[in-house]
């Protein structure tokens, strides 16, 4: 491997041309992102079932580590909604909610996931993420958004309840209706309505009074901070806590202490599968955000290096008592729109959050949890892609099935089984398609050397020759289908003497398919029919040459289909058009 | 579905032309097969850890049911080595060996597997068997043969021991060496040597003294019966049981009673995965035997109907206190070679076994278990395919890896994990290949309309046009690889204005790949480059037309690559050869 520090430490490239103008841009973006990140970090810690300060901790060191190793200049790393939900699901299986074990399992999860990501990056396993089709990821994120929104209803209504799938959530909430609190509901619904109004109308309103579009947009996106400030002030001045409104409560002041996550073989192996899923989803989400932003400024991102950077960010989160993080969509867009030029903006935002943990925590005491729940609900509505099902349905049944299964499994069984079901179904559907490849009988288009499907074109054929084109690589999963199709084609053609397999679309013939071809040849030979191949690709031919298949074949291998038919067609015979 | 009794009840076809000559042939075959089946049935019951009579029970009704529903005229159904080992493994997980629960779990296993097979047949899921590549099946059967042979050493040496993988088998045998019995070893090794001699030399010897080859062959195959008769007589007359030689013991006389298998949700769900694997392996083995024999007499077999027939045979086995069965290779070959014409031979053999259970069981008391173990060892040596690894290595690394993993996993972890590992690895290797498809830059061969790889041929290209041929369908698992490759090709080509994707080998574009193409187009457009497609296949074009992709594409879709280059090449420009 070539030693190239710029490859492993991207700042070594951009720092060289860093100047004061860029720093000013980065600082402005950092201030805006910090203001937005404080409530978001608290909210996602709440969503993960963790103490609020852990959300802040997860938004300091991880940003610095990503700045050092990450290849995106504008990606913003930290707690995000879907990963927080997945963390809650995974950790909830090994520890009781709210316990010290629960928090330390979440810290361990960040470490496991971080090490996995670094390992995948070093081994260049970025392609593992290919298992997740866009359809599955979109379906999964949509369903997760719905689950998250529903799960926050309890904080808005002041009732308890838990679960990582819809039946469990509704079931537990219905069982806990007695805890209902009217003041909480008023705060929650009030915050929700204001937030929705800010999101829909504020930017337009500000522009109407002369504020530049970009600035208006940023104000609208930072709107939640206003709502948080106001409800916190109301909560404080009206003494809402005494009236049964749950507040964030004591948030320890000061920077996170360095912590070593629990290492226990039992715990780590229990969390391993969940950690792998969290790593995959986090990586896919982050890379897709990074690519989208990078494309706008023609900046490339390197997937394997991204794995290392996200891994380092998670390890850092774990060492500073945080939980799993990844590159988030909304925070990165705010960072980008606010004019961030480099990851220096990320470092500055980390500094901002660090200052907040030092000085702002006493104020956060009175912040109602219902307000945070409302900000989560508004944030995740952008994850829900309602047009997805229709788009998939219109395009192809396979994509539609994959999306539907992913959404249904996620909603009904929870995030982990949802992702797994999506992966299994999309892989199975793809394999299933290749098990029944399109197989056409072809003939020569008159006056050309081209061969086309006899069903679609007027072509020349001969009773003694059948040319078959298989539109798929031949491998174990479709070998028997090919065999059955060839026998079906042969049946009832009394004059048949030659079968030519046109291999234009055959990119591989594996050992199972080779053995099947030998069987087909053997059986055809008994019926006085010779099997020929044409247009076999180089790599396939190389593999066949390492066996005695071609020597023992009853027919020949021709360079082109035209050549094959020319040398096999009966002299003076009659073409059937 | 068309009502066609001949399709569902194959005897309705062959019975019409059944005549006395065929009946005579079938009767002869049935007598030979019966003689061979009696020791084999006892031996495989022993291998499955079950009472000897259950082997006989599994060889009566299942043969009749297969005769009614099966499409192979000569396949012989009953207990077989690999399925018996898999049954022992599965049942051993839910019940202690030798207990009544163990036997009843085996009976339940036949029922579950039978119902699964019938279900798969009715749903036409025969293609599920496609998941098993020839390489995986051969590797699995070879490894199972080794495990079976090793597991029988204990019966030959008179020691105990158990396990379904090599480490467990060797470990438990070493721990039980104290039980070693010299008389048992003498019987076992003696039987083994005689059996090996019969297998290797008897047919040749008989032919040398003038016996016709076919008859000599059948005698050689029925050889085990002779060995069993002789050792049973020795055991009886020398009172071997008193000297510590384990004998078969009391085999209840009489036909099996009708029994209802235990139905318990807990038990059935514990056995479900094992039953699925047993069904798959049994089906694949049986169909491959059926196809091989059918090809010799130009008789077709119908895979989905075979599922129903094997399912019915297993249900029948369960209802008559038997255990899982399938079509066996050696028994079917004997049946075929002995001249069986139709499944009437199977019905007659069932009758023969039924007579044996009525009248022969007292004799079986003295049969040494070591003799049965010796017959098993000799039988499974034919399963072990030593050339397999070399063949796979020579042909392709992927097949070699699949075979190696299957063999290693089966030997080290047992049959179930072995099959699963084989399936997972072979599917993963196939997918992995398609995630990094062969992508070539192509140019026009001078004087033709053909386009070939610029790396292999002298072709005409233009600085403003790059033609790219992707040798794979575009789908979620390779979409990002295509994206990265296109960007890498674009980088550094200053004069580039047009990219043409030649889609000859693209049999599908799924929604993920479509979205990626849109992203590529978007990004290229920003760089002043147009994206074109050529030679898009009909079904792919149909799907694209259902979206606005073609309308929004920066370039055109051309019918042929030649046409695309002709209309895009710079007028008066310079071709670079």
PDB file of C-alpha atoms in Angstrom, chain B residues 345-557:
ATOM      1  CA  UNK B 345     -41.394 -52.883  -8.847  1.00  0.00           C
ATOM      2  CA  UNK B 346     -41.475 -50.479  -5.888  1.00  0.00           C
ATOM      3  CA  UNK B 347     -44.877 -51.761  -4.744  1.00  0.00           C
ATOM      4  CA  UNK B 348     -43.643 -55.336  -4.983  1.00  0.00           C
ATOM      5  CA  UNK B 349     -40.486 -54.490  -3.006  1.00  0.00           C
ATOM      6  CA  UNK B 350     -42.680 -52.904  -0.329  1.00  0.00           C
ATOM      7  CA  UNK B 351     -44.571 -56.180  -0.186  1.00  0.00           C
ATOM      8  CA  UNK B 352     -41.269 -58.012   0.173  1.00  0.00           C
ATOM      9  CA  UNK B 353     -40.183 -55.865   3.104  1.00  0.00           C
ATOM     10  CA  UNK B 354     -43.600 -56.294   4.693  1.00  0.00           C
ATOM     11  CA  UNK B 355     -43.186 -60.067   4.490  1.00  0.00           C
ATOM     12  CA  UNK B 356     -39.743 -59.702   6.059  1.00  0.00           C
ATOM     13  CA  UNK B 357     -41.159 -57.786   9.027  1.00  0.00           C
ATOM     14  CA  UNK B 358     -43.714 -60.532   9.459  1.00  0.00           C
ATOM     15  CA  UNK B 359     -41.438 -63.548   9.264  1.00  0.00           C
ATOM     16  CA  UNK B 360     -37.756 -62.621   9.287  1.00  0.00           C
ATOM     17  CA  UNK B 361     -37.370 -60.612  12.479  1.00  0.00           C
ATOM     18  CA  UNK B 362     -36.539 -63.511  14.853  1.00  0.00           C
ATOM     19  CA  UNK B 363     -33.458 -64.295  12.722  1.00  0.00           C
ATOM     20  CA  UNK B 364     -32.277 -60.678  12.904  1.00  0.00           C
ATOM     21  CA  UNK B 365     -31.833 -60.926  16.688  1.00  0.00           C
ATOM     22  CA  UNK B 366     -28.307 -62.286  16.354  1.00  0.00           C
ATOM     23  CA  UNK B 367     -27.133 -59.912  13.595  1.00  0.00           C
ATOM     24  CA  UNK B 368     -24.054 -58.099  14.985  1.00  0.00           C
ATOM     25  CA  UNK B 369     -24.272 -54.298  14.854  1.00  0.00           C
ATOM     26  CA  UNK B 370     -20.642 -54.307  13.740  1.00  0.00           C
ATOM     27  CA  UNK B 371     -21.717 -55.997  10.500  1.00  0.00           C
ATOM     28  CA  UNK B 372     -24.287 -53.288   9.841  1.00  0.00           C
ATOM     29  CA  UNK B 373     -21.636 -50.646  10.568  1.00  0.00           C
ATOM     30  CA  UNK B 374     -19.345 -52.319   8.052  1.00  0.00           C
ATOM     31  CA  UNK B 375     -22.069 -52.243   5.366  1.00  0.00           C
ATOM     32  CA  UNK B 376     -22.634 -48.545   6.078  1.00  0.00           C
ATOM     33  CA  UNK B 377     -18.930 -47.755   5.759  1.00  0.00           C
ATOM     34  CA  UNK B 378     -18.676 -49.592   2.452  1.00  0.00           C
ATOM     35  CA  UNK B 379     -21.845 -47.921   1.163  1.00  0.00           C
ATOM     36  CA  UNK B 380     -20.736 -44.375   2.007  1.00  0.00           C
ATOM     37  CA  UNK B 381     -17.273 -44.718   0.499  1.00  0.00           C
ATOM     38  CA  UNK B 382     -19.038 -44.289  -2.846  1.00  0.00           C
ATOM     39  CA  UNK B 383     -20.330 -40.907  -1.637  1.00  0.00           C
ATOM     40  CA  UNK B 384     -16.834 -39.545  -1.085  1.00  0.00           C
ATOM     41  CA  UNK B 385     -15.658 -37.668  -4.175  1.00  0.00           C
ATOM     42  CA  UNK B 386     -11.934 -37.151  -3.721  1.00  0.00           C
ATOM     43  CA  UNK B 387     -11.393 -35.500  -7.106  1.00  0.00           C
ATOM     44  CA  UNK B 388     -13.982 -32.829  -6.328  1.00  0.00           C
ATOM     45  CA  UNK B 389     -11.609 -30.285  -4.781  1.00  0.00           C
ATOM     46  CA  UNK B 390      -9.106 -30.582  -7.605  1.00  0.00           C
ATOM     47  CA  UNK B 391     -11.825 -30.254 -10.260  1.00  0.00           C
ATOM     48  CA  UNK B 392     -13.243 -27.144  -8.600  1.00  0.00           C
ATOM     49  CA  UNK B 393      -9.781 -25.609  -8.113  1.00  0.00           C
ATOM     50  CA  UNK B 394      -8.925 -26.044 -11.760  1.00  0.00           C
ATOM     51  CA  UNK B 395     -12.181 -24.552 -12.974  1.00  0.00           C
ATOM     52  CA  UNK B 396     -12.734 -21.490 -10.804  1.00  0.00           C
ATOM     53  CA  UNK B 397     -11.675 -20.041  -7.490  1.00  0.00           C
ATOM     54  CA  UNK B 398     -15.277 -19.313  -6.582  1.00  0.00           C
ATOM     55  CA  UNK B 399     -16.397 -22.942  -6.942  1.00  0.00           C
ATOM     56  CA  UNK B 400     -13.307 -24.051  -5.044  1.00  0.00           C
ATOM     57  CA  UNK B 401     -14.065 -21.732  -2.139  1.00  0.00           C
ATOM     58  CA  UNK B 402     -17.697 -22.881  -2.043  1.00  0.00           C
ATOM     59  CA  UNK B 403     -16.682 -26.568  -1.983  1.00  0.00           C
ATOM     60  CA  UNK B 404     -13.947 -26.025   0.593  1.00  0.00           C
ATOM     61  CA  UNK B 405     -16.155 -24.035   2.939  1.00  0.00           C
ATOM     62  CA  UNK B 406     -18.945 -26.607   2.650  1.00  0.00           C
ATOM     63  CA  UNK B 407     -16.656 -29.547   3.379  1.00  0.00           C
ATOM     64  CA  UNK B 408     -14.811 -27.795   6.200  1.00  0.00           C
ATOM     65  CA  UNK B 409     -17.997 -26.492   7.827  1.00  0.00           C
ATOM     66  CA  UNK B 410     -19.724 -29.862   7.571  1.00  0.00           C
ATOM     67  CA  UNK B 411     -16.772 -31.758   9.043  1.00  0.00           C
ATOM     68  CA  UNK B 412     -16.113 -29.229  11.783  1.00  0.00           C
ATOM     69  CA  UNK B 413     -19.609 -28.035  12.672  1.00  0.00           C
ATOM     70  CA  UNK B 414     -21.943 -30.793  11.528  1.00  0.00           C
ATOM     71  CA  UNK B 415     -24.387 -31.334   8.709  1.00  0.00           C
ATOM     72  CA  UNK B 416     -26.835 -28.512   9.313  1.00  0.00           C
ATOM     73  CA  UNK B 417     -24.356 -25.683   9.655  1.00  0.00           C
ATOM     74  CA  UNK B 418     -22.418 -27.281   6.804  1.00  0.00           C
ATOM     75  CA  UNK B 419     -25.333 -27.025   4.363  1.00  0.00           C
ATOM     76  CA  UNK B 420     -26.201 -23.521   5.522  1.00  0.00           C
ATOM     77  CA  UNK B 421     -22.602 -22.367   5.195  1.00  0.00           C
ATOM     78  CA  UNK B 422     -22.457 -23.816   1.694  1.00  0.00           C
ATOM     79  CA  UNK B 423     -25.639 -22.026   0.623  1.00  0.00           C
ATOM     80  CA  UNK B 424     -24.616 -18.712   2.160  1.00  0.00           C
ATOM     81  CA  UNK B 425     -21.103 -18.818   0.747  1.00  0.00           C
ATOM     82  CA  UNK B 426     -22.115 -19.781  -2.778  1.00  0.00           C
ATOM     83  CA  UNK B 427     -24.843 -17.124  -2.923  1.00  0.00           C
ATOM     84  CA  UNK B 428     -22.486 -14.532  -1.426  1.00  0.00           C
ATOM     85  CA  UNK B 429     -19.744 -15.369  -3.922  1.00  0.00           C
ATOM     86  CA  UNK B 430     -22.156 -15.059  -6.812  1.00  0.00           C
ATOM     87  CA  UNK B 431     -23.469 -11.731  -5.548  1.00  0.00           C
ATOM     88  CA  UNK B 432     -19.960 -10.531  -4.852  1.00  0.00           C
ATOM     89  CA  UNK B 433     -19.018 -11.155  -8.454  1.00  0.00           C
ATOM     90  CA  UNK B 434     -21.968  -9.153  -9.734  1.00  0.00           C
ATOM     91  CA  UNK B 435     -21.098  -6.265  -7.387  1.00  0.00           C
ATOM     92  CA  UNK B 436     -17.908  -5.595  -9.341  1.00  0.00           C
ATOM     93  CA  UNK B 437     -18.947  -6.266 -12.908  1.00  0.00           C
ATOM     94  CA  UNK B 438     -16.563  -6.239 -15.833  1.00  0.00           C
ATOM     95  CA  UNK B 439     -16.740  -2.731 -17.301  1.00  0.00           C
ATOM     96  CA  UNK B 440     -14.899  -2.090 -20.575  1.00  0.00           C
ATOM     97  CA  UNK B 441     -14.255   1.058 -22.586  1.00  0.00           C
ATOM     98  CA  UNK B 442     -15.040   0.055 -26.174  1.00  0.00           C
ATOM     99  CA  UNK B 443     -14.257   1.445 -29.624  1.00  0.00           C
ATOM    100  CA  UNK B 444     -15.297   0.590 -33.159  1.00  0.00           C
ATOM    101  CA  UNK B 445     -13.396  -2.112 -35.007  1.00  0.00           C
ATOM    102  CA  UNK B 446     -12.332  -0.394 -38.270  1.00  0.00           C
ATOM    103  CA  UNK B 447     -14.519  -1.332 -41.225  1.00  0.00           C
ATOM    104  CA  UNK B 448     -17.284  -2.898 -39.127  1.00  0.00           C
ATOM    105  CA  UNK B 449     -20.116  -1.794 -36.909  1.00  0.00           C
ATOM    106  CA  UNK B 450     -18.753  -3.843 -34.020  1.00  0.00           C
ATOM    107  CA  UNK B 451     -17.458  -2.379 -30.794  1.00  0.00           C
ATOM    108  CA  UNK B 452     -14.738  -4.063 -28.784  1.00  0.00           C
ATOM    109  CA  UNK B 453     -12.662  -3.495 -25.638  1.00  0.00           C
ATOM    110  CA  UNK B 454      -9.972  -0.836 -26.317  1.00  0.00           C
ATOM    111  CA  UNK B 455      -7.532  -2.812 -24.161  1.00  0.00           C
ATOM    112  CA  UNK B 456      -7.714  -5.908 -26.381  1.00  0.00           C
ATOM    113  CA  UNK B 457      -8.326  -4.585 -29.891  1.00  0.00           C
ATOM    114  CA  UNK B 458      -7.160  -1.807 -32.239  1.00  0.00           C
ATOM    115  CA  UNK B 459     -10.282   0.275 -32.439  1.00  0.00           C
ATOM    116  CA  UNK B 460     -11.385   3.781 -33.363  1.00  0.00           C
ATOM    117  CA  UNK B 461     -12.195   6.189 -30.525  1.00  0.00           C
ATOM    118  CA  UNK B 462     -12.752   9.956 -30.289  1.00  0.00           C
ATOM    119  CA  UNK B 463     -11.511  12.287 -27.547  1.00  0.00           C
ATOM    120  CA  UNK B 464     -14.988  13.737 -27.070  1.00  0.00           C
ATOM    121  CA  UNK B 465     -16.784  10.382 -26.757  1.00  0.00           C
ATOM    122  CA  UNK B 466     -16.318   7.471 -24.338  1.00  0.00           C
ATOM    123  CA  UNK B 467     -18.287   4.263 -24.944  1.00  0.00           C
ATOM    124  CA  UNK B 468     -18.648   2.061 -21.870  1.00  0.00           C
ATOM    125  CA  UNK B 469     -19.932  -1.529 -21.903  1.00  0.00           C
ATOM    126  CA  UNK B 470     -21.111  -2.989 -18.574  1.00  0.00           C
ATOM    127  CA  UNK B 471     -21.154  -6.796 -18.552  1.00  0.00           C
ATOM    128  CA  UNK B 472     -23.830  -7.201 -15.907  1.00  0.00           C
ATOM    129  CA  UNK B 473     -27.366  -6.206 -15.031  1.00  0.00           C
ATOM    130  CA  UNK B 474     -27.456  -2.954 -13.090  1.00  0.00           C
ATOM    131  CA  UNK B 475     -28.974  -3.418  -9.647  1.00  0.00           C
ATOM    132  CA  UNK B 476     -28.605  -2.215  -6.115  1.00  0.00           C
ATOM    133  CA  UNK B 477     -25.509  -4.243  -5.344  1.00  0.00           C
ATOM    134  CA  UNK B 478     -23.423  -2.811  -8.176  1.00  0.00           C
ATOM    135  CA  UNK B 479     -24.970   0.632  -8.647  1.00  0.00           C
ATOM    136  CA  UNK B 480     -22.338   2.435  -6.594  1.00  0.00           C
ATOM    137  CA  UNK B 481     -19.520   0.525  -8.292  1.00  0.00           C
ATOM    138  CA  UNK B 482     -20.791   1.725 -11.670  1.00  0.00           C
ATOM    139  CA  UNK B 483     -21.009   5.274 -10.317  1.00  0.00           C
ATOM    140  CA  UNK B 484     -17.418   5.249  -9.036  1.00  0.00           C
ATOM    141  CA  UNK B 485     -16.131   3.684 -12.255  1.00  0.00           C
ATOM    142  CA  UNK B 486     -17.832   6.286 -14.454  1.00  0.00           C
ATOM    143  CA  UNK B 487     -16.439   9.155 -12.367  1.00  0.00           C
ATOM    144  CA  UNK B 488     -12.974   7.604 -12.514  1.00  0.00           C
ATOM    145  CA  UNK B 489     -13.238   7.345 -16.302  1.00  0.00           C
ATOM    146  CA  UNK B 490     -14.406  10.954 -16.585  1.00  0.00           C
ATOM    147  CA  UNK B 491     -11.620  12.308 -14.375  1.00  0.00           C
ATOM    148  CA  UNK B 492      -8.754  13.645 -16.445  1.00  0.00           C
ATOM    149  CA  UNK B 493     -10.506  13.602 -19.835  1.00  0.00           C
ATOM    150  CA  UNK B 494     -10.737  17.323 -20.560  1.00  0.00           C
ATOM    151  CA  UNK B 495     -12.283  17.049 -24.034  1.00  0.00           C
ATOM    152  CA  UNK B 496     -15.005  14.621 -23.042  1.00  0.00           C
ATOM    153  CA  UNK B 497     -18.525  15.641 -24.113  1.00  0.00           C
ATOM    154  CA  UNK B 498     -20.441  12.363 -24.446  1.00  0.00           C
ATOM    155  CA  UNK B 499     -20.596   9.115 -22.511  1.00  0.00           C
ATOM    156  CA  UNK B 500     -22.464   6.226 -24.147  1.00  0.00           C
ATOM    157  CA  UNK B 501     -23.459   3.250 -21.988  1.00  0.00           C
ATOM    158  CA  UNK B 502     -23.731   0.182 -24.215  1.00  0.00           C
ATOM    159  CA  UNK B 503     -26.356  -2.007 -22.545  1.00  0.00           C
ATOM    160  CA  UNK B 504     -25.976  -5.316 -24.440  1.00  0.00           C
ATOM    161  CA  UNK B 505     -25.484  -7.332 -21.272  1.00  0.00           C
ATOM    162  CA  UNK B 506     -27.808  -5.290 -19.069  1.00  0.00           C
ATOM    163  CA  UNK B 507     -30.801  -7.561 -18.462  1.00  0.00           C
ATOM    164  CA  UNK B 508     -32.289  -5.447 -15.699  1.00  0.00           C
ATOM    165  CA  UNK B 509     -32.042  -1.947 -14.245  1.00  0.00           C
ATOM    166  CA  UNK B 510     -33.649  -1.853 -10.812  1.00  0.00           C
ATOM    167  CA  UNK B 511     -34.865   1.239  -8.976  1.00  0.00           C
ATOM    168  CA  UNK B 512     -31.587   1.713  -7.081  1.00  0.00           C
ATOM    169  CA  UNK B 513     -29.591   1.543 -10.306  1.00  0.00           C
ATOM    170  CA  UNK B 514     -32.039   3.912 -11.992  1.00  0.00           C
ATOM    171  CA  UNK B 515     -31.601   6.460  -9.196  1.00  0.00           C
ATOM    172  CA  UNK B 516     -27.842   6.060  -9.522  1.00  0.00           C
ATOM    173  CA  UNK B 517     -28.039   6.645 -13.280  1.00  0.00           C
ATOM    174  CA  UNK B 518     -30.014   9.809 -12.547  1.00  0.00           C
ATOM    175  CA  UNK B 519     -27.308  10.952 -10.121  1.00  0.00           C
ATOM    176  CA  UNK B 520     -24.579  10.164 -12.651  1.00  0.00           C
ATOM    177  CA  UNK B 521     -26.446  12.058 -15.348  1.00  0.00           C
ATOM    178  CA  UNK B 522     -26.984  15.007 -13.012  1.00  0.00           C
ATOM    179  CA  UNK B 523     -23.333  15.171 -12.059  1.00  0.00           C
ATOM    180  CA  UNK B 524     -22.035  14.721 -15.619  1.00  0.00           C
ATOM    181  CA  UNK B 525     -24.387  17.434 -16.831  1.00  0.00           C
ATOM    182  CA  UNK B 526     -22.802  19.861 -14.359  1.00  0.00           C
ATOM    183  CA  UNK B 527     -19.500  19.088 -16.023  1.00  0.00           C
ATOM    184  CA  UNK B 528     -20.895  19.649 -19.492  1.00  0.00           C
ATOM    185  CA  UNK B 529     -21.033  15.956 -20.378  1.00  0.00           C
ATOM    186  CA  UNK B 530     -24.106  14.223 -21.822  1.00  0.00           C
ATOM    187  CA  UNK B 531     -25.040  10.641 -20.902  1.00  0.00           C
ATOM    188  CA  UNK B 532     -26.434   8.402 -23.659  1.00  0.00           C
ATOM    189  CA  UNK B 533     -27.610   4.792 -23.703  1.00  0.00           C
ATOM    190  CA  UNK B 534     -27.442   2.322 -26.575  1.00  0.00           C
ATOM    191  CA  UNK B 535     -28.782  -1.181 -27.344  1.00  0.00           C
ATOM    192  CA  UNK B 536     -31.182  -1.170 -24.400  1.00  0.00           C
ATOM    193  CA  UNK B 537     -33.144  -4.450 -24.312  1.00  0.00           C
ATOM    194  CA  UNK B 538     -36.909  -4.454 -24.730  1.00  0.00           C
ATOM    195  CA  UNK B 539     -37.995  -5.317 -21.169  1.00  0.00           C
ATOM    196  CA  UNK B 540     -35.497  -2.828 -19.695  1.00  0.00           C
ATOM    197  CA  UNK B 541     -36.726  -0.104 -22.054  1.00  0.00           C
ATOM    198  CA  UNK B 542     -40.325  -0.879 -21.083  1.00  0.00           C
ATOM    199  CA  UNK B 543     -39.484  -0.276 -17.420  1.00  0.00           C
ATOM    200  CA  UNK B 544     -37.550   2.932 -18.160  1.00  0.00           C
ATOM    201  CA  UNK B 545     -40.491   4.258 -20.175  1.00  0.00           C
ATOM    202  CA  UNK B 546     -42.693   4.031 -17.087  1.00  0.00           C
ATOM    203  CA  UNK B 547     -40.503   6.743 -15.484  1.00  0.00           C
ATOM    204  CA  UNK B 548     -39.428  10.189 -16.643  1.00  0.00           C
ATOM    205  CA  UNK B 549     -35.798   9.058 -16.796  1.00  0.00           C
ATOM    206  CA  UNK B 550     -35.556   9.154 -20.582  1.00  0.00           C
ATOM    207  CA  UNK B 551     -37.229  12.570 -20.813  1.00  0.00           C
ATOM    208  CA  UNK B 552     -34.905  14.080 -18.223  1.00  0.00           C
ATOM    209  CA  UNK B 553     -31.758  12.351 -19.526  1.00  0.00           C
ATOM    210  CA  UNK B 554     -29.170  14.794 -20.866  1.00  0.00           C
ATOM    211  CA  UNK B 555     -28.494  12.531 -23.865  1.00  0.00           C
ATOM    212  CA  UNK B 556     -30.364  10.137 -26.142  1.00  0.00           C
ATOM    213  CA  UNK B 557     -31.188   6.443 -26.264  1.00  0.00           C
TER     214      UNK B 557
END
